[in-house]
Tab-separated table of C-alpha atoms in Angstrom:
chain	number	residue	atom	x	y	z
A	83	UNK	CA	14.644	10.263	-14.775
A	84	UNK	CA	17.349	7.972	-14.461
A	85	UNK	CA	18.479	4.711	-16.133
A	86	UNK	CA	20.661	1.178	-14.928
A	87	UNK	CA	23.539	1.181	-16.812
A	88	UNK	CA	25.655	-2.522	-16.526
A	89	UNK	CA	29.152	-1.142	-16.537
A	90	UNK	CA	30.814	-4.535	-17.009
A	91	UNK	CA	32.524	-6.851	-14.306
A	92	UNK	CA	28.725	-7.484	-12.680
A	93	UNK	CA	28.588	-3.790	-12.044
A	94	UNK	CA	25.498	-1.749	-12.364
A	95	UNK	CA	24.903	1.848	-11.873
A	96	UNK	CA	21.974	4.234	-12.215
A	97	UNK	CA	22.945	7.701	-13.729
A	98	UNK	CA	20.690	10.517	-14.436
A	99	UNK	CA	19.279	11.504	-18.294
A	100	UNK	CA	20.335	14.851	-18.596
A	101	UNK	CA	19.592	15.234	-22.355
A	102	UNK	CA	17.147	17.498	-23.766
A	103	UNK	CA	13.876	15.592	-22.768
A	104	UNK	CA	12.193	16.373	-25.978
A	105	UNK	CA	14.778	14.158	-28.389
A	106	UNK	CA	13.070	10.360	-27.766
A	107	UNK	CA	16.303	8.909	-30.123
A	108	UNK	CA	19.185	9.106	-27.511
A	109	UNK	CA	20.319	9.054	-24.323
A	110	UNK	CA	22.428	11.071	-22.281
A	111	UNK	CA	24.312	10.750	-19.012
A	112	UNK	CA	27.585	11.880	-17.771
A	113	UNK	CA	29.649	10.298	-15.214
A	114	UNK	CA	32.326	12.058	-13.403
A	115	UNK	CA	35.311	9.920	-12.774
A	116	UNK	CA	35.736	9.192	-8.894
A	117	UNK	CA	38.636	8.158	-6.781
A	118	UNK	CA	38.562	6.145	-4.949
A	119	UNK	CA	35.957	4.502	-6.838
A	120	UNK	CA	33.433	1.601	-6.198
A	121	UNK	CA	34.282	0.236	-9.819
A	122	UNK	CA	31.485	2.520	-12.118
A	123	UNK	CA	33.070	5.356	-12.551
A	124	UNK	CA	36.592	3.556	-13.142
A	125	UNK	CA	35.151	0.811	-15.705
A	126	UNK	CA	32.620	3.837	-17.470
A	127	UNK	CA	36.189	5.941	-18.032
A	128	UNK	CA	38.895	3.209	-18.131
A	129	UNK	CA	37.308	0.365	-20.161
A	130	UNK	CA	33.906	1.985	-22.295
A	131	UNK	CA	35.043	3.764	-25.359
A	132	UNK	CA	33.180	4.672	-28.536
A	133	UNK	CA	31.576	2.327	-30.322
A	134	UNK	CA	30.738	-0.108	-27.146
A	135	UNK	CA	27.211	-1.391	-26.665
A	136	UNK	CA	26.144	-1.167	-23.183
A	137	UNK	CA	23.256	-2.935	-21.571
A	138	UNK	CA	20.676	-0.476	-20.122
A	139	UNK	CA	17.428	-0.913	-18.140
A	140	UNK	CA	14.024	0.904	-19.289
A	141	UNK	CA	14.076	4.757	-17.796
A	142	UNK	CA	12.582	5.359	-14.692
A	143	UNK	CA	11.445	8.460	-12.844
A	144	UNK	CA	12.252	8.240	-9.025
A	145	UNK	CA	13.080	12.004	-8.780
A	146	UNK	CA	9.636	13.684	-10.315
A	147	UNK	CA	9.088	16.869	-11.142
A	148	UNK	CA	5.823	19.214	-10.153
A	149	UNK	CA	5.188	20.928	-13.573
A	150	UNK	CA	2.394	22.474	-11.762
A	151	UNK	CA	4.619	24.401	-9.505
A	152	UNK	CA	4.165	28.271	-9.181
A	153	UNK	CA	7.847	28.574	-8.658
A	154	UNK	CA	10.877	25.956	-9.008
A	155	UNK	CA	14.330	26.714	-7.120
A	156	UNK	CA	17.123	24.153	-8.585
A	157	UNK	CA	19.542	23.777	-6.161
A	158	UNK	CA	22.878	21.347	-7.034
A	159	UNK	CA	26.456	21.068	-6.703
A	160	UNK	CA	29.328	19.496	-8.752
A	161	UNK	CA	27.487	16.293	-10.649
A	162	UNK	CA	24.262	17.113	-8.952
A	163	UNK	CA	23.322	18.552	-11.888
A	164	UNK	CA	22.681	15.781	-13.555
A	165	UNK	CA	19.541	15.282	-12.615
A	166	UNK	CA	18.306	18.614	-12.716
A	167	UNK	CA	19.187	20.086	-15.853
A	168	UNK	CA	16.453	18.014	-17.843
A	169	UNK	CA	14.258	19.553	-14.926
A	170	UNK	CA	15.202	23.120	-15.819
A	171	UNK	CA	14.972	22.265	-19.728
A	172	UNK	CA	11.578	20.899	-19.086
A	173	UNK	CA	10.365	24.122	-17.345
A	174	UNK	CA	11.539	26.304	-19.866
A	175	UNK	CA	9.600	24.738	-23.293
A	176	UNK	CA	6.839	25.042	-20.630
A	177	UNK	CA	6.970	28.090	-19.454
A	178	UNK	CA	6.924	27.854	-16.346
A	179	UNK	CA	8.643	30.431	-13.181
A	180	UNK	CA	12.418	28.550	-12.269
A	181	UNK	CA	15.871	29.442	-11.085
A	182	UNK	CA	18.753	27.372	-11.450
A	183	UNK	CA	21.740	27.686	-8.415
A	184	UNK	CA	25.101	25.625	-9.467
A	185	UNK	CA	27.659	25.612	-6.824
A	186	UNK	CA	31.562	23.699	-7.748
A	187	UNK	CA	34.795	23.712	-6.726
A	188	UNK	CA	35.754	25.869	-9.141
A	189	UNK	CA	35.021	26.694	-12.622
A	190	UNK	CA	36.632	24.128	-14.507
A	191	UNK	CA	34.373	21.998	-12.292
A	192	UNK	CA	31.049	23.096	-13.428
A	193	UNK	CA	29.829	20.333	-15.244
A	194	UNK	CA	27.667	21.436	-17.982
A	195	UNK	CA	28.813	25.154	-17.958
A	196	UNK	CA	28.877	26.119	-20.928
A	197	UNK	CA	25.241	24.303	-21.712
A	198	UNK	CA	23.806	26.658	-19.117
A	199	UNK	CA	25.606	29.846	-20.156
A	200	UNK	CA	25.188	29.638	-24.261
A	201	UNK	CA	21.528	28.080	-23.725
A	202	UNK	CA	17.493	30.211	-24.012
A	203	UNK	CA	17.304	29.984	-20.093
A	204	UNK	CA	20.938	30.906	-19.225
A	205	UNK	CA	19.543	34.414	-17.747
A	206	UNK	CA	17.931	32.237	-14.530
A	207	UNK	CA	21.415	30.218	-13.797
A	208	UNK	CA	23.287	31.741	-11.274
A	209	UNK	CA	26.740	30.140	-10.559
A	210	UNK	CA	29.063	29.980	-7.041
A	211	UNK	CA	32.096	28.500	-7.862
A	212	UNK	CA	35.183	28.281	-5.499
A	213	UNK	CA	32.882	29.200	-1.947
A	214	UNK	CA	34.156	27.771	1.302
A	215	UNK	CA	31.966	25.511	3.564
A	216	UNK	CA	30.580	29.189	5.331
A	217	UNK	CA	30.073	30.890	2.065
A	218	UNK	CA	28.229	28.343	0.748
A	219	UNK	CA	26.203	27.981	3.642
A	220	UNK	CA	25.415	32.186	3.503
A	221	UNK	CA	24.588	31.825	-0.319
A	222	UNK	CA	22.032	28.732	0.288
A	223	UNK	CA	20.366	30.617	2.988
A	224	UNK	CA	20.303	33.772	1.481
A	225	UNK	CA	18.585	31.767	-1.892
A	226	UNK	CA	15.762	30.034	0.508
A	227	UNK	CA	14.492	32.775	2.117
A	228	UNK	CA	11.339	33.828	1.716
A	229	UNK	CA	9.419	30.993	0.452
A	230	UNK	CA	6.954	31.308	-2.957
A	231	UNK	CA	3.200	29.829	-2.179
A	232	UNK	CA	2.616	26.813	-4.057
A	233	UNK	CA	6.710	26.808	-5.277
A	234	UNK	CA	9.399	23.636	-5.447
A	235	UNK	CA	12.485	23.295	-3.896
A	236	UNK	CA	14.781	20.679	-5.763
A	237	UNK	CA	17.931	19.643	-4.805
A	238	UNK	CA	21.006	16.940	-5.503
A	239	UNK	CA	24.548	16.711	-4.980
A	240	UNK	CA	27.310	15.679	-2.673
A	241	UNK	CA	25.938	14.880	1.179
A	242	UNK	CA	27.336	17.741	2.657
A	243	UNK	CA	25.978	20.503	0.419
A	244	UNK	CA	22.741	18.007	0.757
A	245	UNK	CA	22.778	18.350	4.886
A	246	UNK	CA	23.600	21.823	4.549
A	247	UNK	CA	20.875	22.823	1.747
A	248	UNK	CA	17.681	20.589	3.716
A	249	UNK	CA	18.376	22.352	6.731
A	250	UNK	CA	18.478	25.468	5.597
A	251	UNK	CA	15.294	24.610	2.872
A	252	UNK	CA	13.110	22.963	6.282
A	253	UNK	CA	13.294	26.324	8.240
A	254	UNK	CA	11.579	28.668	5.087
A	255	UNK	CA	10.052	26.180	3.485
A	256	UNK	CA	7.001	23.451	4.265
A	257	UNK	CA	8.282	20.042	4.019
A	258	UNK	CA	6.107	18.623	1.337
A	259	UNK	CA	7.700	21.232	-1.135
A	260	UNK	CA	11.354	20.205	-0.636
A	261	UNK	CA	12.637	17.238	-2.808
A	262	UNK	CA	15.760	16.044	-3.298
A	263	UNK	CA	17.948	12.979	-4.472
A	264	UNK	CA	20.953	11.557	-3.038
A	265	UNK	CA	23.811	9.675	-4.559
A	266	UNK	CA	24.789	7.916	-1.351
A	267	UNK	CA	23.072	7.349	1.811
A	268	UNK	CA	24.040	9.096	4.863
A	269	UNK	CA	27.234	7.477	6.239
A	270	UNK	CA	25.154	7.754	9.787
A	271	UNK	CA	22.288	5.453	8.878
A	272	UNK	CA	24.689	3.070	6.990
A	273	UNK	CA	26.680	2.764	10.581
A	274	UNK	CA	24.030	1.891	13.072
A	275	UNK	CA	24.062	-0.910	15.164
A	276	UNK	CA	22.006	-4.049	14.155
A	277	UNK	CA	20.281	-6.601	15.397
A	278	UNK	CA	18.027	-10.034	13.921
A	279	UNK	CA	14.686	-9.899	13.078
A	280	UNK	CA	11.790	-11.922	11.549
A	281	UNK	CA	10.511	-11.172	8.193
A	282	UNK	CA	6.774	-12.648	7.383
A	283	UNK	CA	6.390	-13.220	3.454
A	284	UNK	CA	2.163	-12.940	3.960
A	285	UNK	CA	1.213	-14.553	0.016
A	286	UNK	CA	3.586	-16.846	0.384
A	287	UNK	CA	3.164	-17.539	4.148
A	288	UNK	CA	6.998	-18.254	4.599
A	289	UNK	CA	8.804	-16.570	7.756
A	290	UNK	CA	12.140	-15.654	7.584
A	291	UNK	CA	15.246	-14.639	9.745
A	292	UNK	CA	17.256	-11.625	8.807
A	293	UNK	CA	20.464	-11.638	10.805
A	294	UNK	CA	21.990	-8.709	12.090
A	295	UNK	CA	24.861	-8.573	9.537
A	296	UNK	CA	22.449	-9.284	6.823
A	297	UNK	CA	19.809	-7.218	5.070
A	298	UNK	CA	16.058	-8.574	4.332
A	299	UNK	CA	17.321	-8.321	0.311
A	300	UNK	CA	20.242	-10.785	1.637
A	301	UNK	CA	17.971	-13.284	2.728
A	302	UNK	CA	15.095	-12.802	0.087
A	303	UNK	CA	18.473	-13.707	-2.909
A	304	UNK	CA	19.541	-16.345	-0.379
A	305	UNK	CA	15.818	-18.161	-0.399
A	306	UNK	CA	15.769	-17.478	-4.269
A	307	UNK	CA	12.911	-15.120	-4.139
A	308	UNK	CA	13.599	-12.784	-6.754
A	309	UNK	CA	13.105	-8.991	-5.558
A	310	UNK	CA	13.500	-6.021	-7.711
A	311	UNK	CA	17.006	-4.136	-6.566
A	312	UNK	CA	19.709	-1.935	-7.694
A	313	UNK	CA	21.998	0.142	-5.849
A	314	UNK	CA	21.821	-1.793	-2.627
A	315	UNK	CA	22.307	1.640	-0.775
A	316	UNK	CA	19.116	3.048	0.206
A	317	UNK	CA	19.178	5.698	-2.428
A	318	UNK	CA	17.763	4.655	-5.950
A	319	UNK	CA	14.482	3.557	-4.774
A	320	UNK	CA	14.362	0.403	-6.679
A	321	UNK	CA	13.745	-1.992	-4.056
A	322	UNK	CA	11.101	0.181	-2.034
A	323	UNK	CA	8.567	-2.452	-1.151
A	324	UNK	CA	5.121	-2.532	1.110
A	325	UNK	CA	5.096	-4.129	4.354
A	326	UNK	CA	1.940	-4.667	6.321
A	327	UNK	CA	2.446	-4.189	10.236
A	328	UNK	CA	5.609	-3.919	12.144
A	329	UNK	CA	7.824	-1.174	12.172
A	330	UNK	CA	10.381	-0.178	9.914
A	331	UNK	CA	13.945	1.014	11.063
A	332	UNK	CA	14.620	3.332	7.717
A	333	UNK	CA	18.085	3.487	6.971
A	334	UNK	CA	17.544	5.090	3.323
A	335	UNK	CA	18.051	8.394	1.672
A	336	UNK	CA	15.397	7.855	-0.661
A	337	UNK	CA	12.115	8.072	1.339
A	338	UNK	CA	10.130	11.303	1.550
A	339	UNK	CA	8.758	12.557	4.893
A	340	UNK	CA	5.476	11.887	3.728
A	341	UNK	CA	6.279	8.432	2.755
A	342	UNK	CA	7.467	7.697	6.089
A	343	UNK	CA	5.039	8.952	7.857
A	344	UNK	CA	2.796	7.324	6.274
A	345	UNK	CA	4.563	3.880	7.259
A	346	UNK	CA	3.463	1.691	4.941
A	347	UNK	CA	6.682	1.259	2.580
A	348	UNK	CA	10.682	0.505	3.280
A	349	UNK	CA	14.039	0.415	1.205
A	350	UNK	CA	14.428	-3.558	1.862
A	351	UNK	CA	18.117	-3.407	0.758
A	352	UNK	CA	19.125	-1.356	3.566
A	353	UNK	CA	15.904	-0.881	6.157
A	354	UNK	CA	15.258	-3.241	8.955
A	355	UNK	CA	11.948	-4.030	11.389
A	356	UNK	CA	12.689	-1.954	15.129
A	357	UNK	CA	10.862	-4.923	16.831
């Protein structure tokens, strides 16, 4: 669960509620302070202080979580965890079989530390802090193994423990039980070449041109079509949209398999058409 935040300057953000989920009075998020910075991070630290009002948007679940599951493994690193300590609270008022796995830096960079170790479910929170890239890669593979019928895998943090923790999840575990969130999309996707296309809006039978250094949200704002958007990355989902033949060129990190096999939906602030 995740809200918009307007940090000021035209700047929006979405950051993760990692409160306890049961208390419906306040919000909580945490933002780590970045450098360099795309201007959240540096306006949320620099400029906010106690006492500001902030403008938020409505909270919104892009990330869900199988309650049902007969095992969930939490996997994050650094402010990955975000996201995924509500998960872990949730589980425990219900019960349910989890393990938590918090990789950092090093220990005064394990956001929420404390939390995890003074709190009723701090005896399934294991912590590596301080691994190298071939430690940590040991550790996730050594946590994945041997897969639990009908279990979860969930997973956030920086793309490289991301890359690193999907492959290792996709050779134990089935696809459709690995989920995960990103907080950028892969640099990769962002880079690829581009080229114009021809977007058909079918209700309001209106064709339009994307060019290739513009993105179908580009030319939706330019033809004053309003479009629901956010991060204009490919990651927060807000923006995923149907589309009725063609075929999409994903360039997001929000997608599931399924989703794109299923071809029927694209991330219209970053995706393009392949013909």
């Amino acid at each position: 669960m995740h809200i918009d935040v307007h940090c000021g300057e035209g700047i929006n953000r979405q950051y993760s509620l990692c409160g306890d989920p049961t208390d419906r009075r306040h919000l909580v998020i945490a933002v780590r302070q970045v450098d360099p910075s795309r201007g959240g991070s540096d306006l949320m630290h620099r400029v906010v202080q106690e006492g500001h009002h902030l403008e938020i948007g409505a909270p919104r679940n892009n990330f869900p979580l199988d309650e049902t599951a007969a095992h969930s493994l939490l996997l994050v690193a650094g402010i990955g965890i975000t996201p995924i300590i509500a998960m872990a609270d949730r589980l425990h008022a219900l019960g349910r079989s989890f393990e938590l796995h918090h990789f950092s830096r090093a220990r005064e960079h394990t956001a929420f530390r404390a939390r995890l170790t003074q709190g009723s479910f701090a005896d399934r929170v294991t912590f590596y802090e301080g691994l190298d890239v071939a430690r940590t890669g040991r550790a996730l593979d050594d946590i994945l193994a041997g897969p639990v019928a009908g279990g979860k895998v969930y997973m956030c943090g920086p793309g490289p423990f991301m890359d690193r923790t999907v492959a290792a999840a996709q050779v134990q575990w089935p696809q459709d039980a690995i989920n995960l969130e990103r907080f950028a999309a892969k640099p990769a996707l962002a880079g690829a070449p581009t080229k114009p296309f021809d977007v058909e809006l079918t209700r309001r039978g209106v064709t339009l041109n994307v060019g290739a250094d513009e993105t179908i949200l580009d030319v939706l704002e330019t033809s004053e079509i309003d479009a629901a958007f956010s991060c204009e990355q490919g990651v927060c989902g807000t923006c995923v949209t149907d589309f009725l033949s063609g075929t999409p060129e994903n360039r997001d990190s929000f997608l599931s398999a399924g989703q794109r096999t299923s071809g029927n939906a694209m991330c219209i602030c970053v995706s393009r058409a392949a013909g």
